[in-house]
Amino acid sequence: MSTGQIRSLLQGYAIALLSVSLVFAATLLLQRFFPYPFLFLFFGAVMASGWFGGTGPGLVSVVLSTLLVDYFFVPPFHSFAVSASAVAYFVAFVACALIAGWVGASKRKNVAALKHGLDMLEVRVSERSAELMKTQAELAHLSQVLSMGELTASIAHEINQPLTAVVTHGHACVEWLSANPPNLEKTRQTIERIIQDGTRAGAVLSRIRALFKKEAPAKDWFDMNEVIHELTVFLRDEAVRRHISIRTDLVPGLSKVKADRVQLQQVVLNLMMNGMDAVAEMTGRPKELVLSAREQDAELLVRVEDSGIGLDTETSEKIFHPFFTTKPHGIGMGLSISRSIIEAHEGHLWAVPRPSGGAIFQFTLPIQPRESDA
């Protein structure tokens, strides 16, 4: 291990000790104003330790936080014993602290991986630029290398959705724990959702990398109706918050399709989120999102309709171009990635204006006989 690595490791553990110490002091000061243990600052210390220090410092901060909470804030006080009435609360605190440490460490790894990818991209662009000066024939190869920039942006876009869900569920977990008494069943369900979204983030990342490396998608048979139903449940709370109604028009008994389930989930989720963004600021007519799926000419047709501001003919095609966006803070990668995914499955994705106002995004997938596995 080099001197720089040792210094970085020591700095990580120092951050863990300092952050937990500061949070402990702040919690002692705030404790007099609350009738129950105010322990939420410890989660921030644990996440910061994992984020800036990595897995080791994150675990150290979890252990220190657990010992301090046990000794000073969980009855019997000034003892490492835990009373029977406080066991569930204490266990829930430890579980949330572990999750906070894992989220922080994962974020650090993702940032490090992205930085490494950008550094590698810069090196490769520099190398290919030098070759371009020698021969014009290398231009096509250089363009393929520069497309790695699109990969970096796509990762940032697609991974943001499950990570945002993780943060949202984390806040919900804190709310359930702050109830008196703590709602442990809701806490358990929320933690399960955090694990699911964390797993989905990893799956999305690997699928996007495979897509831009031109690897074959990991295809398997599944029911598109199930995917749509799962996503409507997943976005139900967000739709209620935005006062948007989500309706489905699904034909029972649809033929199963052989495709990459994670990638198709991302496509439908992206179309639904775009539709919700389009109708969020609408006034004067109902805010709604309609999802449908049916078979048509040996293909599966999936439609996502919204009652938003709509599309003109020129924008209907431009929105699929990389980095083109109609959102003030968008990066213009979602629909480009979605079209790449659908085309990799031998399908087609396009958009048209909705006759009653709004837009319709739809895609097709070929329906293959189950014997094609042979």
Coordinates of C-alpha atoms in Angstrom, one line a residue:
M1 CA 0.0 0.0 0.0
S2 CA 1.4 3.4 -1.0
T3 CA 1.9 6.4 1.3
G4 CA -0.9 8.2 -0.4
Q5 CA -3.3 5.3 0.1
I6 CA -2.4 5.0 3.8
R7 CA -2.9 8.8 4.2
S8 CA -6.3 8.6 2.5
L9 CA -7.3 5.6 4.7
L10 CA -6.3 7.4 7.8
Q11 CA -8.2 10.5 6.7
G12 CA -11.3 8.4 6.2
Y13 CA -11.2 7.0 9.7
A14 CA -10.5 10.5 11.1
I15 CA -13.7 11.7 9.3
A16 CA -15.7 8.9 10.9
L17 CA -14.4 9.7 14.4
L18 CA -14.9 13.5 13.9
S19 CA -18.4 13.2 12.4
V20 CA -19.7 10.8 15.1
S21 CA -18.2 13.0 17.8
L22 CA -19.8 16.1 16.5
V23 CA -23.1 14.4 16.1
F24 CA -22.9 13.0 19.6
A25 CA -22.3 16.4 21.0
A26 CA -25.1 18.0 19.0
T27 CA -27.5 15.2 20.1
L28 CA -26.7 15.7 23.7
L29 CA -27.5 19.4 23.3
L30 CA -30.8 18.7 21.4
Q31 CA -31.9 15.9 23.7
R32 CA -33.4 18.2 26.3
F33 CA -35.8 19.6 23.8
F34 CA -37.3 16.2 22.7
P35 CA -39.3 13.7 24.8
Y36 CA -37.7 10.8 22.9
P37 CA -34.2 10.1 21.8
F38 CA -33.3 12.4 18.8
L39 CA -31.0 10.0 17.0
F40 CA -31.4 11.0 13.4
L41 CA -28.2 13.0 13.2
F42 CA -26.2 9.8 13.6
F43 CA -27.6 8.5 10.3
G44 CA -26.1 11.6 8.6
A45 CA -22.7 10.9 10.3
V46 CA -22.7 7.3 9.2
M47 CA -23.6 8.2 5.6
A48 CA -21.0 10.9 5.5
S49 CA -18.3 8.5 6.8
G50 CA -19.2 6.0 4.2
W51 CA -19.3 8.6 1.4
F52 CA -16.0 10.3 2.2
G53 CA -14.1 7.4 3.8
G54 CA -15.5 4.2 2.2
T55 CA -16.7 0.9 3.7
G56 CA -14.3 0.7 6.6
P57 CA -14.8 4.1 8.1
G58 CA -18.6 3.7 7.4
L59 CA -18.6 0.5 9.5
V60 CA -16.5 2.2 12.2
S61 CA -19.0 5.0 12.4
V62 CA -21.9 2.5 12.7
V63 CA -20.1 0.7 15.6
L64 CA -19.3 4.0 17.4
S65 CA -22.9 5.3 16.9
T66 CA -24.4 2.1 18.1
L67 CA -22.2 2.1 21.3
L68 CA -23.0 5.8 22.0
V69 CA -26.7 5.4 21.5
D70 CA -26.8 2.3 23.6
Y71 CA -24.9 3.9 26.5
F72 CA -26.3 7.4 26.5
F73 CA -29.8 7.3 24.9
V74 CA -31.3 3.9 25.3
P75 CA -32.6 2.8 28.7
P76 CA -31.1 1.8 31.0
F77 CA -28.9 4.9 30.6
H78 CA -25.1 4.8 31.1
S79 CA -25.1 1.1 30.5
F80 CA -24.5 -1.1 27.5
A81 CA -27.5 -3.2 28.4
V82 CA -30.8 -2.7 26.6
S83 CA -34.2 -2.8 28.3
A84 CA -36.8 -5.1 26.9
S85 CA -39.1 -2.2 25.9
A86 CA -36.3 -0.5 23.9
V87 CA -34.9 -3.6 22.0
A88 CA -37.1 -3.1 18.9
Y89 CA -36.2 0.6 18.7
F90 CA -32.5 -0.1 19.2
V91 CA -32.5 -2.9 16.5
A92 CA -34.3 -0.6 14.1
F93 CA -31.7 2.1 14.7
V94 CA -28.8 -0.3 14.0
A95 CA -30.5 -1.5 10.8
C96 CA -31.0 2.0 9.5
A97 CA -27.5 3.0 10.5
L98 CA -26.1 0.0 8.5
I99 CA -28.2 1.0 5.5
A100 CA -27.1 4.6 5.7
G101 CA -23.4 3.4 5.8
W102 CA -24.0 1.1 2.8
V103 CA -25.7 3.9 0.8
G104 CA -22.8 6.3 1.6
A105 CA -20.1 3.7 0.7
S106 CA -22.0 2.8 -2.5
K107 CA -22.2 6.4 -3.5
R108 CA -18.5 6.8 -3.0
K109 CA -17.8 3.7 -5.2
N110 CA -20.1 5.1 -7.9
V111 CA -18.5 8.5 -7.9
A112 CA -15.0 6.8 -8.0
A113 CA -16.1 4.6 -10.9
L114 CA -17.5 7.5 -12.8
K115 CA -14.3 9.6 -12.2
H116 CA -12.2 6.7 -13.4
G117 CA -14.4 6.3 -16.5
L118 CA -14.0 10.0 -17.2
D119 CA -10.2 9.9 -16.8
M120 CA -10.1 6.9 -19.1
L121 CA -12.2 8.7 -21.6
E122 CA -9.9 11.7 -21.5
V123 CA -6.9 9.5 -22.1
R124 CA -8.5 7.6 -24.9
V125 CA -9.8 10.8 -26.6
S126 CA -6.3 12.2 -26.4
E127 CA -4.8 9.1 -28.0
R128 CA -7.3 8.9 -30.8
S129 CA -6.9 12.6 -31.5
A130 CA -3.2 12.1 -32.1
E131 CA -4.0 9.2 -34.5
L132 CA -6.5 11.4 -36.3
M133 CA -3.8 13.8 -37.1
K134 CA -1.9 11.0 -38.9
T135 CA -4.7 9.6 -41.0
Q136 CA -8.3 10.6 -41.9
A137 CA -9.2 6.9 -42.1
E138 CA -9.2 6.7 -38.2
L139 CA -12.1 9.2 -38.0
A140 CA -14.8 6.5 -37.7
H141 CA -12.9 4.7 -34.9
L142 CA -12.4 8.0 -33.0
S143 CA -16.2 8.7 -33.2
Q144 CA -16.8 5.3 -31.5
V145 CA -14.5 6.2 -28.7
L146 CA -16.1 9.6 -28.2
S147 CA -19.4 7.9 -27.8
M148 CA -18.2 6.8 -24.4
G149 CA -19.3 10.3 -23.3
E150 CA -22.9 9.3 -24.1
L151 CA -22.4 6.2 -22.0
T152 CA -21.2 8.3 -19.0
A153 CA -24.3 10.6 -19.3
S154 CA -26.6 7.6 -19.7
I155 CA -25.3 6.0 -16.5
A156 CA -25.8 9.3 -14.6
H157 CA -29.4 9.6 -16.0
E158 CA -30.6 6.0 -15.5
I159 CA -29.0 5.4 -12.1
N160 CA -30.5 8.6 -10.7
Q161 CA -34.1 7.1 -10.6
P162 CA -33.4 4.1 -8.3
L163 CA -31.0 6.2 -6.1
T164 CA -33.6 8.9 -5.7
A165 CA -36.0 6.1 -4.6
V166 CA -33.5 4.9 -2.1
V167 CA -33.2 8.4 -0.6
T168 CA -37.0 8.8 -0.5
H169 CA -37.4 5.5 1.3
G170 CA -34.6 6.4 3.7
H171 CA -36.6 9.6 4.7
A172 CA -39.7 7.4 5.1
C173 CA -37.8 5.0 7.3
V174 CA -36.8 7.9 9.6
E175 CA -40.4 9.1 9.8
W176 CA -41.6 5.6 10.8
L177 CA -38.9 5.4 13.4
S178 CA -39.8 8.8 14.8
A179 CA -43.4 7.8 15.5
N180 CA -44.3 7.1 19.1
P181 CA -44.2 4.1 19.3
P182 CA -42.0 3.4 16.2
N183 CA -43.9 1.7 13.4
L184 CA -41.5 -1.2 12.9
E185 CA -43.6 -3.0 10.3
K186 CA -43.6 0.0 8.0
T187 CA -39.9 0.4 8.7
R188 CA -39.2 -3.2 7.7
Q189 CA -41.2 -2.7 4.5
T190 CA -39.3 0.5 3.7
I191 CA -36.0 -1.2 4.2
E192 CA -37.0 -4.0 1.9
R193 CA -37.8 -1.3 -0.8
I194 CA -34.4 0.3 -0.2
I195 CA -32.7 -3.1 -0.8
Q196 CA -34.8 -3.6 -4.0
D197 CA -34.0 -0.2 -5.4
G198 CA -30.3 -0.6 -4.6
T199 CA -30.3 -3.9 -6.4
R200 CA -32.2 -2.4 -9.3
A201 CA -29.6 0.4 -9.5
G202 CA -26.8 -2.2 -9.9
A203 CA -28.8 -4.1 -12.5
V204 CA -29.5 -0.9 -14.5
L205 CA -25.8 0.0 -14.5
S206 CA -24.7 -3.4 -15.8
R207 CA -27.4 -3.4 -18.5
I208 CA -26.5 0.1 -19.8
R209 CA -22.8 -0.9 -20.0
A210 CA -23.7 -4.1 -21.8
L211 CA -25.9 -2.1 -24.2
F212 CA -23.2 0.4 -25.2
K213 CA -20.6 -2.3 -25.5
K214 CA -22.9 -3.9 -28.1
E215 CA -23.3 -7.0 -26.0
A216 CA -26.5 -9.1 -26.5
P217 CA -29.2 -8.2 -23.9
A218 CA -29.9 -10.8 -21.2
K219 CA -33.2 -11.9 -22.6
D220 CA -35.8 -14.0 -20.9
W221 CA -39.6 -14.6 -21.1
F222 CA -41.8 -12.4 -19.1
D223 CA -45.3 -10.8 -19.1
M224 CA -45.4 -7.1 -20.0
N225 CA -48.6 -6.6 -18.1
E226 CA -46.7 -7.6 -14.9
V227 CA -44.0 -5.0 -15.6
I228 CA -46.6 -2.3 -16.2
H229 CA -48.5 -3.2 -13.0
E230 CA -45.3 -3.2 -11.0
L231 CA -44.3 0.3 -12.2
T232 CA -47.8 1.7 -11.6
V233 CA -47.5 0.5 -8.0
F234 CA -44.0 1.9 -7.7
L235 CA -45.0 5.4 -9.0
R236 CA -48.4 5.5 -7.2
D237 CA -47.2 7.7 -4.3
E238 CA -45.4 10.1 -6.6
A239 CA -48.5 10.4 -8.8
V240 CA -50.7 11.1 -5.8
R241 CA -48.3 13.7 -4.6
R242 CA -48.5 15.4 -8.0
H243 CA -52.3 14.9 -8.2
I244 CA -52.0 12.7 -11.3
S245 CA -54.2 9.7 -12.0
I246 CA -52.6 6.6 -13.6
R247 CA -54.9 4.3 -15.5
T248 CA -54.1 1.1 -17.3
D249 CA -55.8 -0.5 -20.3
L250 CA -54.3 -4.0 -20.4
V251 CA -55.5 -7.0 -22.4
P252 CA -55.4 -10.1 -20.2
G253 CA -53.5 -13.1 -21.6
L254 CA -51.0 -11.3 -23.7
S255 CA -48.3 -13.4 -25.2
K256 CA -45.0 -13.3 -23.3
V257 CA -42.1 -11.5 -24.9
K258 CA -38.4 -12.6 -24.7
A259 CA -36.5 -9.5 -23.8
D260 CA -34.3 -8.0 -21.1
R261 CA -36.8 -7.3 -18.3
V262 CA -34.6 -4.7 -16.5
Q263 CA -34.0 -2.7 -19.7
L264 CA -37.7 -2.8 -20.6
Q265 CA -38.6 -1.7 -17.1
Q266 CA -36.3 1.3 -17.5
V267 CA -37.9 2.2 -20.9
V268 CA -41.5 2.1 -19.5
L269 CA -40.4 3.9 -16.3
N270 CA -38.7 6.7 -18.3
L271 CA -41.8 7.1 -20.5
M272 CA -44.0 7.3 -17.4
M273 CA -41.8 9.8 -15.6
N274 CA -41.6 12.0 -18.7
G275 CA -45.4 11.8 -19.0
M276 CA -45.8 12.8 -15.3
D277 CA -43.4 15.7 -15.8
A278 CA -45.4 16.9 -18.9
V279 CA -48.7 17.0 -17.0
A280 CA -47.4 18.3 -13.7
E281 CA -47.9 22.0 -14.5
M282 CA -51.1 21.6 -16.6
T283 CA -54.3 23.4 -15.5
G284 CA -57.7 23.4 -17.0
R285 CA -58.0 19.6 -17.7
P286 CA -57.5 16.4 -15.8
K287 CA -53.9 15.3 -15.2
E288 CA -53.7 11.7 -16.3
L289 CA -51.4 9.0 -17.5
V290 CA -52.8 6.0 -19.5
L291 CA -50.8 2.8 -20.1
S292 CA -52.0 0.2 -22.5
A293 CA -50.6 -3.0 -24.0
R294 CA -52.0 -5.2 -26.7
E295 CA -51.0 -7.5 -29.6
Q296 CA -51.0 -6.1 -33.1
D297 CA -49.7 -7.7 -36.3
A298 CA -47.5 -10.2 -34.5
E299 CA -46.1 -7.5 -32.3
L300 CA -46.6 -6.3 -28.8
L301 CA -47.7 -2.6 -28.8
V302 CA -47.2 -0.6 -25.5
R303 CA -48.5 2.9 -25.3
V304 CA -48.0 5.6 -22.6
E305 CA -50.4 8.5 -23.1
D306 CA -50.3 11.8 -21.1
S307 CA -52.6 14.8 -21.0
G308 CA -49.6 17.3 -21.0
I309 CA -48.6 20.1 -23.3
G310 CA -48.2 17.8 -26.3
L311 CA -45.7 17.7 -29.1
D312 CA -45.4 19.3 -32.5
T313 CA -44.3 17.4 -35.6
E314 CA -40.7 18.7 -35.4
T315 CA -40.2 18.0 -31.7
S316 CA -41.7 14.5 -32.0
E317 CA -38.5 13.3 -33.7
K318 CA -35.9 15.6 -32.2
I319 CA -36.7 14.4 -28.6
F320 CA -35.0 11.1 -29.4
H321 CA -31.7 12.8 -30.3
P322 CA -29.0 12.6 -27.7
F323 CA -28.8 15.7 -25.4
F324 CA -32.0 17.3 -26.9
T325 CA -34.5 18.1 -24.1
T326 CA -37.6 20.2 -23.5
K327 CA -37.1 20.2 -19.7
P328 CA -35.3 23.1 -18.0
H329 CA -33.0 20.8 -16.1
G330 CA -33.0 17.7 -18.3
I331 CA -29.9 16.2 -19.9
G332 CA -31.7 14.8 -23.0
M333 CA -30.5 11.2 -22.6
G334 CA -33.6 9.2 -21.4
L335 CA -35.5 8.9 -24.7
S336 CA -32.3 8.4 -26.7
I337 CA -31.3 5.5 -24.4
S338 CA -34.9 4.1 -24.5
R339 CA -34.9 4.1 -28.3
S340 CA -31.5 2.3 -28.3
I341 CA -32.9 -0.4 -25.9
I342 CA -36.0 -0.9 -28.0
E343 CA -34.1 -1.1 -31.3
A344 CA -31.6 -3.6 -29.6
H345 CA -34.7 -5.8 -29.1
E346 CA -35.7 -5.4 -32.8
G347 CA -38.5 -3.0 -32.0
H348 CA -39.5 0.6 -32.7
L349 CA -40.1 3.6 -30.4
W350 CA -41.8 6.7 -31.6
A351 CA -44.1 9.6 -30.4
V352 CA -47.2 11.2 -31.8
P353 CA -49.6 14.0 -30.6
R354 CA -52.6 12.8 -28.6
P355 CA -55.9 13.8 -30.3
S356 CA -57.5 14.9 -27.0
G357 CA -54.4 16.9 -26.0
G358 CA -51.0 15.6 -24.8
A359 CA -48.6 13.1 -26.3
I360 CA -48.5 9.4 -27.0
F361 CA -45.2 7.5 -26.7
Q362 CA -45.4 3.9 -28.0
F363 CA -43.1 1.1 -28.8
T364 CA -43.4 -2.3 -30.4
L365 CA -41.6 -5.6 -29.7
P366 CA -41.7 -8.7 -31.9
I367 CA -43.7 -11.6 -30.5
Q368 CA -41.6 -14.8 -30.9
P369 CA -42.8 -18.3 -30.5
R370 CA -41.7 -20.0 -27.3
E371 CA -40.0 -22.6 -29.4
S372 CA -37.4 -20.0 -30.3
D373 CA -35.5 -21.0 -27.2
A374 CA -34.4 -24.1 -28.9

